[in-house]
């Protein structure tokens, strides 16, 4: 008595979860297919540009060393030019490191997707044949949690938190 919690029939929640996961899965697979190509291409392109710029800066550094050896540059001019090149090289190396980290994190996300997508597909395809224990185990692979709220008039709303971002 006096408890504000309202009960919901289990089969209603289960049906709603199944329907919501089918919708999420459809949207997610469409989004994954369209995003993967563009993101990986952008990172690879940026990485190749940074590496090309680094190569050019190293060539410039070699040229100023030659100019110093030939007597065209003074030691003071060489020092100023070399320090400017070193700053640019450090910036580009930092950018390269950041891009490599992004690439690695993208690979990790892709490997997680490679696990979650087939697991979700398996759940959705064979849901009726799975035991309760198998359903729980498989849902835990693809979902963080589910929150369900029931209003006083008997309607309920649900929010699903998949392990992978939408």
mmCIF file of C-alpha atoms in Angstrom:
data_model
loop_
_atom_site.group_PDB
_atom_site.id
_atom_site.type_symbol
_atom_site.label_atom_id
_atom_site.label_comp_id
_atom_site.label_asym_id
_atom_site.label_seq_id
_atom_site.Cartn_x
_atom_site.Cartn_y
_atom_site.Cartn_z
ATOM 1 C CA UNK A 1 0.000 0.000 0.000
ATOM 2 C CA UNK A 2 1.125 3.496 -0.767
ATOM 3 C CA UNK A 3 3.763 2.363 -3.266
ATOM 4 C CA UNK A 4 3.895 4.472 -6.427
ATOM 5 C CA UNK A 5 5.359 1.616 -8.497
ATOM 6 C CA UNK A 6 3.028 0.207 -11.110
ATOM 7 C CA UNK A 7 3.382 -3.246 -12.559
ATOM 8 C CA UNK A 8 3.530 -4.063 -16.258
ATOM 9 C CA UNK A 9 2.850 -7.455 -17.777
ATOM 10 C CA UNK A 10 6.104 -9.125 -18.814
ATOM 11 C CA UNK A 11 4.916 -10.140 -22.276
ATOM 12 C CA UNK A 12 4.003 -6.521 -23.068
ATOM 13 C CA UNK A 13 7.489 -5.344 -22.137
ATOM 14 C CA UNK A 14 9.125 -8.222 -24.007
ATOM 15 C CA UNK A 15 7.144 -7.458 -27.179
ATOM 16 C CA UNK A 16 8.016 -3.761 -26.910
ATOM 17 C CA UNK A 17 11.722 -4.551 -26.411
ATOM 18 C CA UNK A 18 11.749 -6.850 -29.422
ATOM 19 C CA UNK A 19 10.020 -4.256 -31.603
ATOM 20 C CA UNK A 20 12.321 -1.447 -30.408
ATOM 21 C CA UNK A 21 15.441 -3.539 -31.005
ATOM 22 C CA UNK A 22 14.267 -4.442 -34.508
ATOM 23 C CA UNK A 23 13.850 -0.725 -35.288
ATOM 24 C CA UNK A 24 17.196 0.139 -33.701
ATOM 25 C CA UNK A 25 18.956 -2.653 -35.573
ATOM 26 C CA UNK A 26 17.564 -1.530 -38.922
ATOM 27 C CA UNK A 27 18.588 2.094 -38.335
ATOM 28 C CA UNK A 28 21.947 1.102 -36.905
ATOM 29 C CA UNK A 29 22.966 -1.165 -39.777
ATOM 30 C CA UNK A 30 21.968 1.492 -42.315
ATOM 31 C CA UNK A 31 23.982 4.116 -40.427
ATOM 32 C CA UNK A 32 27.003 1.821 -40.035
ATOM 33 C CA UNK A 33 27.046 1.029 -43.743
ATOM 34 C CA UNK A 34 26.950 4.707 -44.768
ATOM 35 C CA UNK A 35 29.375 6.053 -42.129
ATOM 36 C CA UNK A 36 32.165 3.480 -42.206
ATOM 37 C CA UNK A 37 33.415 4.269 -45.679
ATOM 38 C CA UNK A 38 33.449 8.046 -45.296
ATOM 39 C CA UNK A 39 35.089 8.101 -41.843
ATOM 40 C CA UNK A 40 37.852 5.659 -42.698
ATOM 41 C CA UNK A 41 38.538 7.481 -45.980
ATOM 42 C CA UNK A 42 38.744 10.845 -44.183
ATOM 43 C CA UNK A 43 41.237 9.575 -41.617
ATOM 44 C CA UNK A 44 43.353 7.810 -44.228
ATOM 45 C CA UNK A 45 43.374 10.897 -46.448
ATOM 46 C CA UNK A 46 44.338 13.185 -43.571
ATOM 47 C CA UNK A 47 47.045 10.762 -42.480
ATOM 48 C CA UNK A 48 48.556 10.609 -45.959
ATOM 49 C CA UNK A 49 48.518 14.428 -46.216
ATOM 50 C CA UNK A 50 50.263 14.775 -42.845
ATOM 51 C CA UNK A 51 52.885 12.205 -43.793
ATOM 52 C CA UNK A 52 53.489 13.948 -47.116
ATOM 53 C CA UNK A 53 53.942 17.288 -45.336
ATOM 54 C CA UNK A 54 56.353 15.687 -42.876
ATOM 55 C CA UNK A 55 58.367 14.308 -45.767
ATOM 56 C CA UNK A 56 58.516 17.769 -47.366
ATOM 57 C CA UNK A 57 59.663 19.373 -44.106
ATOM 58 C CA UNK A 58 62.423 16.801 -43.703
ATOM 59 C CA UNK A 59 63.553 17.548 -47.267
ATOM 60 C CA UNK A 60 63.568 21.281 -46.466
ATOM 61 C CA UNK A 61 65.640 20.574 -43.387
ATOM 62 C CA UNK A 62 68.164 18.677 -45.528
ATOM 63 C CA UNK A 63 68.306 21.609 -47.979
ATOM 64 C CA UNK A 64 69.019 24.181 -45.283
ATOM 65 C CA UNK A 65 71.829 21.960 -44.029
ATOM 66 C CA UNK A 66 73.265 21.949 -47.550
ATOM 67 C CA UNK A 67 72.902 25.741 -47.779
ATOM 68 C CA UNK A 68 74.757 26.099 -44.489
ATOM 69 C CA UNK A 69 77.532 23.822 -45.743
ATOM 70 C CA UNK A 70 77.829 25.829 -48.992
ATOM 71 C CA UNK A 71 78.031 29.076 -47.043
ATOM 72 C CA UNK A 72 74.784 30.534 -48.384
ATOM 73 C CA UNK A 73 73.229 30.534 -44.883
ATOM 74 C CA UNK A 74 74.908 31.937 -41.832
ATOM 75 C CA UNK A 75 74.783 29.948 -38.623
ATOM 76 C CA UNK A 76 72.242 32.413 -37.228
ATOM 77 C CA UNK A 77 69.980 32.149 -40.317
ATOM 78 C CA UNK A 78 70.297 28.372 -40.223
ATOM 79 C CA UNK A 79 69.366 28.232 -36.533
ATOM 80 C CA UNK A 80 66.267 30.370 -37.030
ATOM 81 C CA UNK A 81 65.107 28.415 -40.068
ATOM 82 C CA UNK A 82 65.875 25.060 -38.468
ATOM 83 C CA UNK A 83 63.967 25.915 -35.272
ATOM 84 C CA UNK A 84 60.926 26.986 -37.347
ATOM 85 C CA UNK A 85 61.063 23.713 -39.260
ATOM 86 C CA UNK A 86 61.417 21.746 -36.020
ATOM 87 C CA UNK A 87 58.257 23.424 -34.625
ATOM 88 C CA UNK A 88 56.329 22.531 -37.765
ATOM 89 C CA UNK A 89 57.619 18.959 -37.664
ATOM 90 C CA UNK A 90 56.556 18.578 -34.015
ATOM 91 C CA UNK A 91 53.057 19.906 -34.839
ATOM 92 C CA UNK A 92 52.688 17.491 -37.728
ATOM 93 C CA UNK A 93 53.997 14.571 -35.669
ATOM 94 C CA UNK A 94 51.415 15.413 -33.010
ATOM 95 C CA UNK A 95 48.705 15.489 -35.675
ATOM 96 C CA UNK A 96 49.905 12.157 -37.019
ATOM 97 C CA UNK A 97 49.739 10.626 -33.539
ATOM 98 C CA UNK A 98 46.194 11.944 -33.061
ATOM 99 C CA UNK A 99 45.104 10.555 -36.417
ATOM 100 C CA UNK A 100 46.635 7.175 -35.630
ATOM 101 C CA UNK A 101 44.761 7.100 -32.311
ATOM 102 C CA UNK A 102 41.510 7.963 -34.112
ATOM 103 C CA UNK A 103 42.184 5.218 -36.612
ATOM 104 C CA UNK A 104 42.786 2.689 -33.839
ATOM 105 C CA UNK A 105 39.623 3.736 -31.980
ATOM 106 C CA UNK A 106 37.647 3.445 -35.216
ATOM 107 C CA UNK A 107 39.043 -0.055 -35.725
ATOM 108 C CA UNK A 108 37.977 -0.929 -32.181
ATOM 109 C CA UNK A 109 34.451 0.373 -32.820
ATOM 110 C CA UNK A 110 34.316 -1.626 -36.044
ATOM 111 C CA UNK A 111 35.361 -4.793 -34.211
ATOM 112 C CA UNK A 112 32.678 -4.174 -31.571
ATOM 113 C CA UNK A 113 30.162 -3.687 -34.357
ATOM 114 C CA UNK A 114 31.363 -6.910 -35.892
ATOM 115 C CA UNK A 115 30.348 -8.666 -32.659
ATOM 116 C CA UNK A 116 27.116 -6.809 -31.898
ATOM 117 C CA UNK A 117 25.543 -6.842 -35.351
ATOM 118 C CA UNK A 118 25.598 -10.651 -35.783
ATOM 119 C CA UNK A 119 24.517 -11.179 -32.151
ATOM 120 C CA UNK A 120 21.549 -8.843 -32.591
ATOM 121 C CA UNK A 121 20.671 -10.444 -35.904
ATOM 122 C CA UNK A 122 20.776 -13.881 -34.273
ATOM 123 C CA UNK A 123 18.511 -12.745 -31.441
ATOM 124 C CA UNK A 124 15.992 -11.198 -33.805
ATOM 125 C CA UNK A 125 15.993 -14.136 -36.229
ATOM 126 C CA UNK A 126 15.628 -16.908 -33.671
ATOM 127 C CA UNK A 127 13.884 -15.103 -30.804
ATOM 128 C CA UNK A 128 10.915 -17.462 -30.545
ATOM 129 C CA UNK A 129 13.149 -20.564 -30.384
ATOM 130 C CA UNK A 130 15.503 -19.228 -27.689
ATOM 131 C CA UNK A 131 15.116 -20.133 -24.032
ATOM 132 C CA UNK A 132 14.680 -17.387 -21.459
ATOM 133 C CA UNK A 133 18.261 -17.898 -20.283
ATOM 134 C CA UNK A 134 19.609 -17.573 -23.842
ATOM 135 C CA UNK A 135 17.516 -14.443 -24.476
ATOM 136 C CA UNK A 136 18.862 -12.787 -21.326
ATOM 137 C CA UNK A 137 22.454 -13.757 -22.106
ATOM 138 C CA UNK A 138 22.249 -12.484 -25.692
ATOM 139 C CA UNK A 139 20.430 -9.258 -24.805
ATOM 140 C CA UNK A 140 23.188 -8.486 -22.297
ATOM 141 C CA UNK A 141 25.719 -8.653 -25.128
ATOM 142 C CA UNK A 142 24.004 -5.874 -27.081
ATOM 143 C CA UNK A 143 22.298 -3.721 -24.397
ATOM 144 C CA UNK A 144 23.480 -1.694 -21.438
ATOM 145 C CA UNK A 145 20.021 -1.364 -19.892
ATOM 146 C CA UNK A 146 16.342 -0.706 -20.508
ATOM 147 C CA UNK A 147 14.188 1.700 -18.552
ATOM 148 C CA UNK A 148 10.409 1.315 -18.514
ATOM 149 C CA UNK A 149 7.929 3.829 -17.111
ATOM 150 C CA UNK A 150 4.215 3.237 -16.633
ATOM 151 C CA UNK A 151 1.734 6.069 -16.313
ATOM 152 C CA UNK A 152 -1.280 5.884 -14.003
ATOM 153 C CA UNK A 153 -3.585 5.314 -16.986
ATOM 154 C CA UNK A 154 -1.789 2.042 -17.882
ATOM 155 C CA UNK A 155 0.357 3.179 -20.798
ATOM 156 C CA UNK A 156 4.103 2.720 -20.638
ATOM 157 C CA UNK A 157 7.168 4.146 -22.304
ATOM 158 C CA UNK A 158 10.539 2.529 -22.702
ATOM 159 C CA UNK A 159 14.070 3.657 -23.430
ATOM 160 C CA UNK A 160 16.686 1.190 -24.684
ATOM 161 C CA UNK A 161 20.397 1.820 -24.157
ATOM 162 C CA UNK A 162 22.382 -0.216 -26.714
ATOM 163 C CA UNK A 163 26.057 -0.828 -25.999
ATOM 164 C CA UNK A 164 27.044 0.880 -29.222
ATOM 165 C CA UNK A 165 26.134 4.480 -29.994
ATOM 166 C CA UNK A 166 23.520 5.154 -32.607
#
